[in-house]
C-alpha cells in the first residue's frame, strides 16, 4: 500500500470533486510553516538563515487554521523549523484533526519526550521524523552527534504509545545506493515505521552546504540501483508508485507546485516550498497571479535539478487518478 487506505479514499473523493467543479488548479497538500526556528542547524537546510527577529515569531493558531481552510487541502504537512518549538503546536494539530485533515508533523524528534503527553493518537495524525541515514550519516547531516540515537529512542516510545510514525529521508551526492538501501532496510524492517518518504536534495539557495545536491541524472541512477532486485516492493513507502517510477526515470512529469503550496509567517510563498519569488496574501492570489508556465525543468534554470516530491508527487497523484490501471496499482502497492 503506497498511501493509507483512509487517506487514499478521502483524497480520491476530493480529486473527483475538483474535476466535477472543473478546477484546473487546487491544493492537495499544504506545507504549513508556523515558525522558522529550529533546535538544529543542518547543513542542507537554510530555514534558520532568516533574520533573528523572524526566528522569534510564532504563527497564531487561528492564522494557521485559516490558511488550511482557505486552500482546502485534505493533507497538511506541518514543517519549519522545528514545529515542536511552537508553544501551541498541539492545539494546531488538534484543530486540524477535528476537521479530519490528514496531518503529518515533521520533526527531528529531539523534543518528543517533553511534548508527547500533549498529543493523542489518531488515524488523521502521524509523526514524520527526519532520518537521513544511519547513525554516522544522520549525525553528520544534522551537524550534531547523538541525534540519531535520541531520535530512534523517541520513535520507539511514540510507537509504544500507539502513534503512527512515518519518516522523511533526504539524499545527497554523498549517499551511495548501498547506504540508501541500508537506511531504508533499517527503517522498514528494524524500526518498523509505518511508512517512509524520500526525496533527492534540492539546491536550497540558503543552505550552508551547496556542494552535495543531486542532479536529475544522478538521482535517477541512484534510485534505479536502490530499487533494483525487487527491493522497492518490500518497503512501505508513503508515495504513489508513479512518483517512485519518476525517481527511477521510468516516467517524467511536469512540476505542479500549485498543488502543494507553502504557507508561512511571510504568507503564501511563490512558487513553492523550495523557491521564494515573493509572497502573497491569499491562496487564490497565489494561483491567479503566478506565472506557473515559467517554472519547472526546462523553464527556470533554478528548477533544472529538482525532483522533489513537493513539485512532482502531486503530478504523479493526478496521473494515477486519471488511469484505472495506475489506480489499481496504487491500491495494490
PDB file of C-alpha atoms in Angstrom, residues 78-318:
ATOM      1  CA  UNK A  78       3.498  20.910   9.371  1.00  0.00           C
ATOM      2  CA  UNK A  79       7.133  21.850   8.966  1.00  0.00           C
ATOM      3  CA  UNK A  80       9.523  24.616   9.961  1.00  0.00           C
ATOM      4  CA  UNK A  81      11.969  24.959  11.559  1.00  0.00           C
ATOM      5  CA  UNK A  82      11.105  22.510  14.292  1.00  0.00           C
ATOM      6  CA  UNK A  83       7.325  22.578  14.856  1.00  0.00           C
ATOM      7  CA  UNK A  84       7.629  21.191  18.398  1.00  0.00           C
ATOM      8  CA  UNK A  85       9.208  24.516  19.395  1.00  0.00           C
ATOM      9  CA  UNK A  86       5.841  26.198  18.766  1.00  0.00           C
ATOM     10  CA  UNK A  87       4.144  26.703  22.162  1.00  0.00           C
ATOM     11  CA  UNK A  88       0.713  25.793  20.774  1.00  0.00           C
ATOM     12  CA  UNK A  89       1.613  23.170  18.210  1.00  0.00           C
ATOM     13  CA  UNK A  90      -0.629  20.575  19.861  1.00  0.00           C
ATOM     14  CA  UNK A  91      -3.580  22.980  19.543  1.00  0.00           C
ATOM     15  CA  UNK A  92      -2.928  23.420  15.813  1.00  0.00           C
ATOM     16  CA  UNK A  93      -2.773  19.645  15.356  1.00  0.00           C
ATOM     17  CA  UNK A  94      -5.899  19.050  17.425  1.00  0.00           C
ATOM     18  CA  UNK A  95      -7.899  21.629  15.476  1.00  0.00           C
ATOM     19  CA  UNK A  96      -6.856  20.112  12.156  1.00  0.00           C
ATOM     20  CA  UNK A  97      -7.634  16.569  13.292  1.00  0.00           C
ATOM     21  CA  UNK A  98     -11.087  17.767  14.400  1.00  0.00           C
ATOM     22  CA  UNK A  99     -11.562  18.913  10.804  1.00  0.00           C
ATOM     23  CA  UNK A 100     -10.446  15.456   9.603  1.00  0.00           C
ATOM     24  CA  UNK A 101      -7.370  16.759   7.858  1.00  0.00           C
ATOM     25  CA  UNK A 102      -4.527  14.258   7.486  1.00  0.00           C
ATOM     26  CA  UNK A 103      -1.715  15.841   9.476  1.00  0.00           C
ATOM     27  CA  UNK A 104       1.984  14.981   9.210  1.00  0.00           C
ATOM     28  CA  UNK A 105       4.090  16.750  11.827  1.00  0.00           C
ATOM     29  CA  UNK A 106       7.670  16.951  10.543  1.00  0.00           C
ATOM     30  CA  UNK A 107      10.199  16.779  13.380  1.00  0.00           C
ATOM     31  CA  UNK A 108      13.758  15.831  14.225  1.00  0.00           C
ATOM     32  CA  UNK A 109      12.188  14.036  17.236  1.00  0.00           C
ATOM     33  CA  UNK A 110      14.514  15.522  19.856  1.00  0.00           C
ATOM     34  CA  UNK A 111      11.742  17.375  21.702  1.00  0.00           C
ATOM     35  CA  UNK A 112       9.286  14.484  21.712  1.00  0.00           C
ATOM     36  CA  UNK A 113       9.882  13.429  25.357  1.00  0.00           C
ATOM     37  CA  UNK A 114       8.772  16.817  26.716  1.00  0.00           C
ATOM     38  CA  UNK A 115       5.899  17.244  24.222  1.00  0.00           C
ATOM     39  CA  UNK A 116       4.413  13.779  23.671  1.00  0.00           C
ATOM     40  CA  UNK A 117       1.885  13.954  26.522  1.00  0.00           C
ATOM     41  CA  UNK A 118       0.172  16.847  24.727  1.00  0.00           C
ATOM     42  CA  UNK A 119      -0.732  14.719  21.689  1.00  0.00           C
ATOM     43  CA  UNK A 120      -3.193  11.881  21.148  1.00  0.00           C
ATOM     44  CA  UNK A 121      -3.017   9.061  18.585  1.00  0.00           C
ATOM     45  CA  UNK A 122      -5.436   9.451  15.669  1.00  0.00           C
ATOM     46  CA  UNK A 123      -5.834   7.915  12.210  1.00  0.00           C
ATOM     47  CA  UNK A 124      -5.591  11.505  10.958  1.00  0.00           C
ATOM     48  CA  UNK A 125      -2.243  12.201  12.608  1.00  0.00           C
ATOM     49  CA  UNK A 126       1.307  10.948  12.026  1.00  0.00           C
ATOM     50  CA  UNK A 127       4.767  11.958  13.135  1.00  0.00           C
ATOM     51  CA  UNK A 128       7.096  12.492  10.161  1.00  0.00           C
ATOM     52  CA  UNK A 129      10.566  12.054  11.619  1.00  0.00           C
ATOM     53  CA  UNK A 130      13.580  13.178   9.608  1.00  0.00           C
ATOM     54  CA  UNK A 131      16.080  10.341   9.284  1.00  0.00           C
ATOM     55  CA  UNK A 132      18.724  10.964   6.625  1.00  0.00           C
ATOM     56  CA  UNK A 133      20.872   7.870   7.154  1.00  0.00           C
ATOM     57  CA  UNK A 134      22.149   5.513   9.784  1.00  0.00           C
ATOM     58  CA  UNK A 135      23.906   6.877  12.865  1.00  0.00           C
ATOM     59  CA  UNK A 136      27.124   8.304  11.437  1.00  0.00           C
ATOM     60  CA  UNK A 137      25.489   9.608   8.253  1.00  0.00           C
ATOM     61  CA  UNK A 138      22.470  11.130  10.011  1.00  0.00           C
ATOM     62  CA  UNK A 139      24.502  12.842  12.719  1.00  0.00           C
ATOM     63  CA  UNK A 140      26.788  14.310  10.047  1.00  0.00           C
ATOM     64  CA  UNK A 141      23.742  15.565   8.129  1.00  0.00           C
ATOM     65  CA  UNK A 142      22.316  17.383  11.157  1.00  0.00           C
ATOM     66  CA  UNK A 143      25.787  18.525  12.266  1.00  0.00           C
ATOM     67  CA  UNK A 144      25.425  17.138  15.785  1.00  0.00           C
ATOM     68  CA  UNK A 145      26.466  13.843  17.362  1.00  0.00           C
ATOM     69  CA  UNK A 146      23.982  11.681  19.213  1.00  0.00           C
ATOM     70  CA  UNK A 147      20.887  12.889  17.356  1.00  0.00           C
ATOM     71  CA  UNK A 148      20.251   9.591  15.565  1.00  0.00           C
ATOM     72  CA  UNK A 149      20.263   7.568  18.785  1.00  0.00           C
ATOM     73  CA  UNK A 150      17.930  10.038  20.507  1.00  0.00           C
ATOM     74  CA  UNK A 151      15.565  10.089  17.533  1.00  0.00           C
ATOM     75  CA  UNK A 152      15.376   6.300  17.394  1.00  0.00           C
ATOM     76  CA  UNK A 153      14.690   6.003  21.129  1.00  0.00           C
ATOM     77  CA  UNK A 154      11.960   8.630  20.894  1.00  0.00           C
ATOM     78  CA  UNK A 155      10.372   6.984  17.855  1.00  0.00           C
ATOM     79  CA  UNK A 156      10.170   3.705  19.756  1.00  0.00           C
ATOM     80  CA  UNK A 157       8.430   5.459  22.636  1.00  0.00           C
ATOM     81  CA  UNK A 158       5.772   7.115  20.464  1.00  0.00           C
ATOM     82  CA  UNK A 159       5.230   3.794  18.700  1.00  0.00           C
ATOM     83  CA  UNK A 160       4.704   2.177  22.101  1.00  0.00           C
ATOM     84  CA  UNK A 161       2.065   4.814  22.820  1.00  0.00           C
ATOM     85  CA  UNK A 162       0.143   3.922  19.664  1.00  0.00           C
ATOM     86  CA  UNK A 163       1.090   6.775  17.337  1.00  0.00           C
ATOM     87  CA  UNK A 164       1.567   6.348  13.624  1.00  0.00           C
ATOM     88  CA  UNK A 165       5.159   7.129  12.633  1.00  0.00           C
ATOM     89  CA  UNK A 166       6.468   7.913   9.179  1.00  0.00           C
ATOM     90  CA  UNK A 167       9.951   9.022   8.206  1.00  0.00           C
ATOM     91  CA  UNK A 168      11.274  11.536   5.721  1.00  0.00           C
ATOM     92  CA  UNK A 169      14.755  10.964   4.285  1.00  0.00           C
ATOM     93  CA  UNK A 170      16.687  13.338   2.036  1.00  0.00           C
ATOM     94  CA  UNK A 171      19.578  12.011  -0.027  1.00  0.00           C
ATOM     95  CA  UNK A 172      22.649  13.799  -1.366  1.00  0.00           C
ATOM     96  CA  UNK A 173      25.597  13.059  -3.671  1.00  0.00           C
ATOM     97  CA  UNK A 174      27.452  11.700  -0.641  1.00  0.00           C
ATOM     98  CA  UNK A 175      24.935   8.839  -0.452  1.00  0.00           C
ATOM     99  CA  UNK A 176      25.554   5.585  -2.312  1.00  0.00           C
ATOM    100  CA  UNK A 177      22.961   3.012  -3.382  1.00  0.00           C
ATOM    101  CA  UNK A 178      24.144   0.757  -0.564  1.00  0.00           C
ATOM    102  CA  UNK A 179      23.886   3.465   2.102  1.00  0.00           C
ATOM    103  CA  UNK A 180      20.351   4.315   0.952  1.00  0.00           C
ATOM    104  CA  UNK A 181      19.381   0.639   0.943  1.00  0.00           C
ATOM    105  CA  UNK A 182      20.757   0.214   4.450  1.00  0.00           C
ATOM    106  CA  UNK A 183      18.770   3.090   5.942  1.00  0.00           C
ATOM    107  CA  UNK A 184      15.539   2.049   4.198  1.00  0.00           C
ATOM    108  CA  UNK A 185      16.017  -1.546   5.345  1.00  0.00           C
ATOM    109  CA  UNK A 186      16.585  -0.339   8.894  1.00  0.00           C
ATOM    110  CA  UNK A 187      13.546   1.950   8.941  1.00  0.00           C
ATOM    111  CA  UNK A 188      11.286  -0.620   7.287  1.00  0.00           C
ATOM    112  CA  UNK A 189      12.426  -3.848   8.966  1.00  0.00           C
ATOM    113  CA  UNK A 190      14.104  -2.903  12.253  1.00  0.00           C
ATOM    114  CA  UNK A 191      12.489   0.333  13.409  1.00  0.00           C
ATOM    115  CA  UNK A 192       9.297  -0.755  11.612  1.00  0.00           C
ATOM    116  CA  UNK A 193       7.934   2.700  10.908  1.00  0.00           C
ATOM    117  CA  UNK A 194       4.520   2.763   9.283  1.00  0.00           C
ATOM    118  CA  UNK A 195       5.708   4.335   6.049  1.00  0.00           C
ATOM    119  CA  UNK A 196       8.683   6.144   4.556  1.00  0.00           C
ATOM    120  CA  UNK A 197       9.023   9.237   2.403  1.00  0.00           C
ATOM    121  CA  UNK A 198      12.155  10.104   0.483  1.00  0.00           C
ATOM    122  CA  UNK A 199      13.436  12.917  -1.657  1.00  0.00           C
ATOM    123  CA  UNK A 200      16.578  13.871  -3.574  1.00  0.00           C
ATOM    124  CA  UNK A 201      18.062  17.007  -2.042  1.00  0.00           C
ATOM    125  CA  UNK A 202      17.153  20.248  -3.788  1.00  0.00           C
ATOM    126  CA  UNK A 203      19.761  23.034  -4.023  1.00  0.00           C
ATOM    127  CA  UNK A 204      18.113  25.310  -1.483  1.00  0.00           C
ATOM    128  CA  UNK A 205      19.813  28.666  -2.009  1.00  0.00           C
ATOM    129  CA  UNK A 206      20.375  29.497   1.678  1.00  0.00           C
ATOM    130  CA  UNK A 207      21.724  26.084   2.674  1.00  0.00           C
ATOM    131  CA  UNK A 208      25.304  26.211   4.044  1.00  0.00           C
ATOM    132  CA  UNK A 209      26.325  23.100   2.040  1.00  0.00           C
ATOM    133  CA  UNK A 210      25.961  23.837  -1.682  1.00  0.00           C
ATOM    134  CA  UNK A 211      28.237  21.056  -2.960  1.00  0.00           C
ATOM    135  CA  UNK A 212      26.241  17.870  -2.446  1.00  0.00           C
ATOM    136  CA  UNK A 213      22.876  18.342  -4.157  1.00  0.00           C
ATOM    137  CA  UNK A 214      21.835  15.682  -6.645  1.00  0.00           C
ATOM    138  CA  UNK A 215      21.199  16.372 -10.328  1.00  0.00           C
ATOM    139  CA  UNK A 216      18.472  14.664 -12.352  1.00  0.00           C
ATOM    140  CA  UNK A 217      20.791  12.096 -13.941  1.00  0.00           C
ATOM    141  CA  UNK A 218      22.395  11.299 -10.590  1.00  0.00           C
ATOM    142  CA  UNK A 219      19.008  10.975  -8.907  1.00  0.00           C
ATOM    143  CA  UNK A 220      17.696   8.533 -11.497  1.00  0.00           C
ATOM    144  CA  UNK A 221      20.851   6.442 -11.388  1.00  0.00           C
ATOM    145  CA  UNK A 222      20.810   6.342  -7.589  1.00  0.00           C
ATOM    146  CA  UNK A 223      17.192   5.245  -7.221  1.00  0.00           C
ATOM    147  CA  UNK A 224      17.334   2.833 -10.136  1.00  0.00           C
ATOM    148  CA  UNK A 225      20.019   0.947  -8.241  1.00  0.00           C
ATOM    149  CA  UNK A 226      18.321   1.333  -4.858  1.00  0.00           C
ATOM    150  CA  UNK A 227      15.008  -0.072  -6.168  1.00  0.00           C
ATOM    151  CA  UNK A 228      16.606  -2.933  -8.151  1.00  0.00           C
ATOM    152  CA  UNK A 229      16.111  -6.657  -7.443  1.00  0.00           C
ATOM    153  CA  UNK A 230      12.550  -6.218  -6.204  1.00  0.00           C
ATOM    154  CA  UNK A 231      13.526  -4.226  -3.104  1.00  0.00           C
ATOM    155  CA  UNK A 232      11.064  -1.456  -3.840  1.00  0.00           C
ATOM    156  CA  UNK A 233       8.063  -3.781  -3.380  1.00  0.00           C
ATOM    157  CA  UNK A 234       9.310  -4.864   0.044  1.00  0.00           C
ATOM    158  CA  UNK A 235       9.407  -1.375   1.507  1.00  0.00           C
ATOM    159  CA  UNK A 236       6.467   0.610   2.885  1.00  0.00           C
ATOM    160  CA  UNK A 237       6.504   3.982   1.130  1.00  0.00           C
ATOM    161  CA  UNK A 238       4.153   6.904   1.626  1.00  0.00           C
ATOM    162  CA  UNK A 239       4.376   7.700  -2.084  1.00  0.00           C
ATOM    163  CA  UNK A 240       2.401   6.851  -5.168  1.00  0.00           C
ATOM    164  CA  UNK A 241       4.011   4.161  -7.364  1.00  0.00           C
ATOM    165  CA  UNK A 242       4.240   6.682 -10.208  1.00  0.00           C
ATOM    166  CA  UNK A 243       6.348   9.055  -8.106  1.00  0.00           C
ATOM    167  CA  UNK A 244       8.764   6.205  -7.398  1.00  0.00           C
ATOM    168  CA  UNK A 245       8.780   5.475 -11.153  1.00  0.00           C
ATOM    169  CA  UNK A 246       9.625   9.152 -11.649  1.00  0.00           C
ATOM    170  CA  UNK A 247      12.611   8.941  -9.294  1.00  0.00           C
ATOM    171  CA  UNK A 248      13.911   5.970 -11.293  1.00  0.00           C
ATOM    172  CA  UNK A 249      13.460   7.772 -14.601  1.00  0.00           C
ATOM    173  CA  UNK A 250      10.791   5.368 -15.878  1.00  0.00           C
ATOM    174  CA  UNK A 251       8.403   8.294 -16.414  1.00  0.00           C
ATOM    175  CA  UNK A 252       8.798  12.056 -16.477  1.00  0.00           C
ATOM    176  CA  UNK A 253       6.426  14.752 -15.277  1.00  0.00           C
ATOM    177  CA  UNK A 254       5.984  18.496 -15.250  1.00  0.00           C
ATOM    178  CA  UNK A 255       6.049  20.206 -11.871  1.00  0.00           C
ATOM    179  CA  UNK A 256       2.678  21.054 -10.327  1.00  0.00           C
ATOM    180  CA  UNK A 257       3.874  23.173  -7.405  1.00  0.00           C
ATOM    181  CA  UNK A 258       0.453  24.824  -7.054  1.00  0.00           C
ATOM    182  CA  UNK A 259      -0.867  21.520  -5.633  1.00  0.00           C
ATOM    183  CA  UNK A 260       1.478  21.627  -2.613  1.00  0.00           C
ATOM    184  CA  UNK A 261       1.522  25.307  -1.675  1.00  0.00           C
ATOM    185  CA  UNK A 262       3.589  26.675   1.188  1.00  0.00           C
ATOM    186  CA  UNK A 263       2.192  29.000   3.834  1.00  0.00           C
ATOM    187  CA  UNK A 264       4.496  30.552   6.428  1.00  0.00           C
ATOM    188  CA  UNK A 265       4.936  33.616   8.603  1.00  0.00           C
ATOM    189  CA  UNK A 266       5.524  35.597   5.404  1.00  0.00           C
ATOM    190  CA  UNK A 267       2.315  34.432   3.698  1.00  0.00           C
ATOM    191  CA  UNK A 268       1.789  32.227   0.628  1.00  0.00           C
ATOM    192  CA  UNK A 269       5.180  31.519  -0.925  1.00  0.00           C
ATOM    193  CA  UNK A 270       5.638  31.799  -4.685  1.00  0.00           C
ATOM    194  CA  UNK A 271       6.086  29.411  -6.420  1.00  0.00           C
ATOM    195  CA  UNK A 272       6.814  26.599  -3.944  1.00  0.00           C
ATOM    196  CA  UNK A 273       8.240  25.461  -0.612  1.00  0.00           C
ATOM    197  CA  UNK A 274      11.782  25.384  -2.029  1.00  0.00           C
ATOM    198  CA  UNK A 275      11.894  28.623  -4.037  1.00  0.00           C
ATOM    199  CA  UNK A 276      10.993  32.113  -2.930  1.00  0.00           C
ATOM    200  CA  UNK A 277       9.926  34.608  -5.579  1.00  0.00           C
ATOM    201  CA  UNK A 278       7.856  36.634  -3.167  1.00  0.00           C
ATOM    202  CA  UNK A 279       4.753  36.160  -1.048  1.00  0.00           C
ATOM    203  CA  UNK A 280       1.062  36.907  -1.487  1.00  0.00           C
ATOM    204  CA  UNK A 281      -1.822  37.300   0.926  1.00  0.00           C
ATOM    205  CA  UNK A 282      -4.157  34.528  -0.250  1.00  0.00           C
ATOM    206  CA  UNK A 283      -4.081  31.137  -1.935  1.00  0.00           C
ATOM    207  CA  UNK A 284      -6.350  32.373  -4.729  1.00  0.00           C
ATOM    208  CA  UNK A 285      -3.929  35.222  -5.360  1.00  0.00           C
ATOM    209  CA  UNK A 286      -1.095  32.689  -5.481  1.00  0.00           C
ATOM    210  CA  UNK A 287      -2.973  30.672  -8.108  1.00  0.00           C
ATOM    211  CA  UNK A 288      -4.131  33.613 -10.187  1.00  0.00           C
ATOM    212  CA  UNK A 289      -1.085  35.879 -10.117  1.00  0.00           C
ATOM    213  CA  UNK A 290       1.737  33.350 -10.509  1.00  0.00           C
ATOM    214  CA  UNK A 291       3.027  32.572 -13.993  1.00  0.00           C
ATOM    215  CA  UNK A 292       3.201  28.807 -13.459  1.00  0.00           C
ATOM    216  CA  UNK A 293       4.366  28.262 -17.038  1.00  0.00           C
ATOM    217  CA  UNK A 294       7.636  29.991 -16.115  1.00  0.00           C
ATOM    218  CA  UNK A 295       8.615  27.314 -13.580  1.00  0.00           C
ATOM    219  CA  UNK A 296       9.809  23.732 -13.832  1.00  0.00           C
ATOM    220  CA  UNK A 297      12.645  21.890 -15.524  1.00  0.00           C
ATOM    221  CA  UNK A 298      13.366  23.357 -18.939  1.00  0.00           C
ATOM    222  CA  UNK A 299      11.747  26.652 -17.970  1.00  0.00           C
ATOM    223  CA  UNK A 300      13.587  28.084 -14.985  1.00  0.00           C
ATOM    224  CA  UNK A 301      17.280  27.224 -14.532  1.00  0.00           C
ATOM    225  CA  UNK A 302      16.758  27.025 -10.765  1.00  0.00           C
ATOM    226  CA  UNK A 303      14.430  24.080 -11.374  1.00  0.00           C
ATOM    227  CA  UNK A 304      16.888  22.188 -13.581  1.00  0.00           C
ATOM    228  CA  UNK A 305      17.876  19.585 -10.994  1.00  0.00           C
ATOM    229  CA  UNK A 306      14.712  19.472  -8.917  1.00  0.00           C
ATOM    230  CA  UNK A 307      12.896  16.162  -8.471  1.00  0.00           C
ATOM    231  CA  UNK A 308      11.462  16.983  -5.055  1.00  0.00           C
ATOM    232  CA  UNK A 309       8.154  15.453  -4.009  1.00  0.00           C
ATOM    233  CA  UNK A 310       6.599  18.887  -3.363  1.00  0.00           C
ATOM    234  CA  UNK A 311       6.603  19.507  -7.111  1.00  0.00           C
ATOM    235  CA  UNK A 312       6.217  16.074  -8.615  1.00  0.00           C
ATOM    236  CA  UNK A 313       4.270  13.894  -6.179  1.00  0.00           C
ATOM    237  CA  UNK A 314       1.016  15.778  -6.936  1.00  0.00           C
ATOM    238  CA  UNK A 315       1.628  15.314 -10.667  1.00  0.00           C
ATOM    239  CA  UNK A 316       2.024  11.592 -10.049  1.00  0.00           C
ATOM    240  CA  UNK A 317      -1.162  11.513  -7.952  1.00  0.00           C
ATOM    241  CA  UNK A 318      -3.137  13.297 -10.668  1.00  0.00           C
TER     242      UNK A 318
END
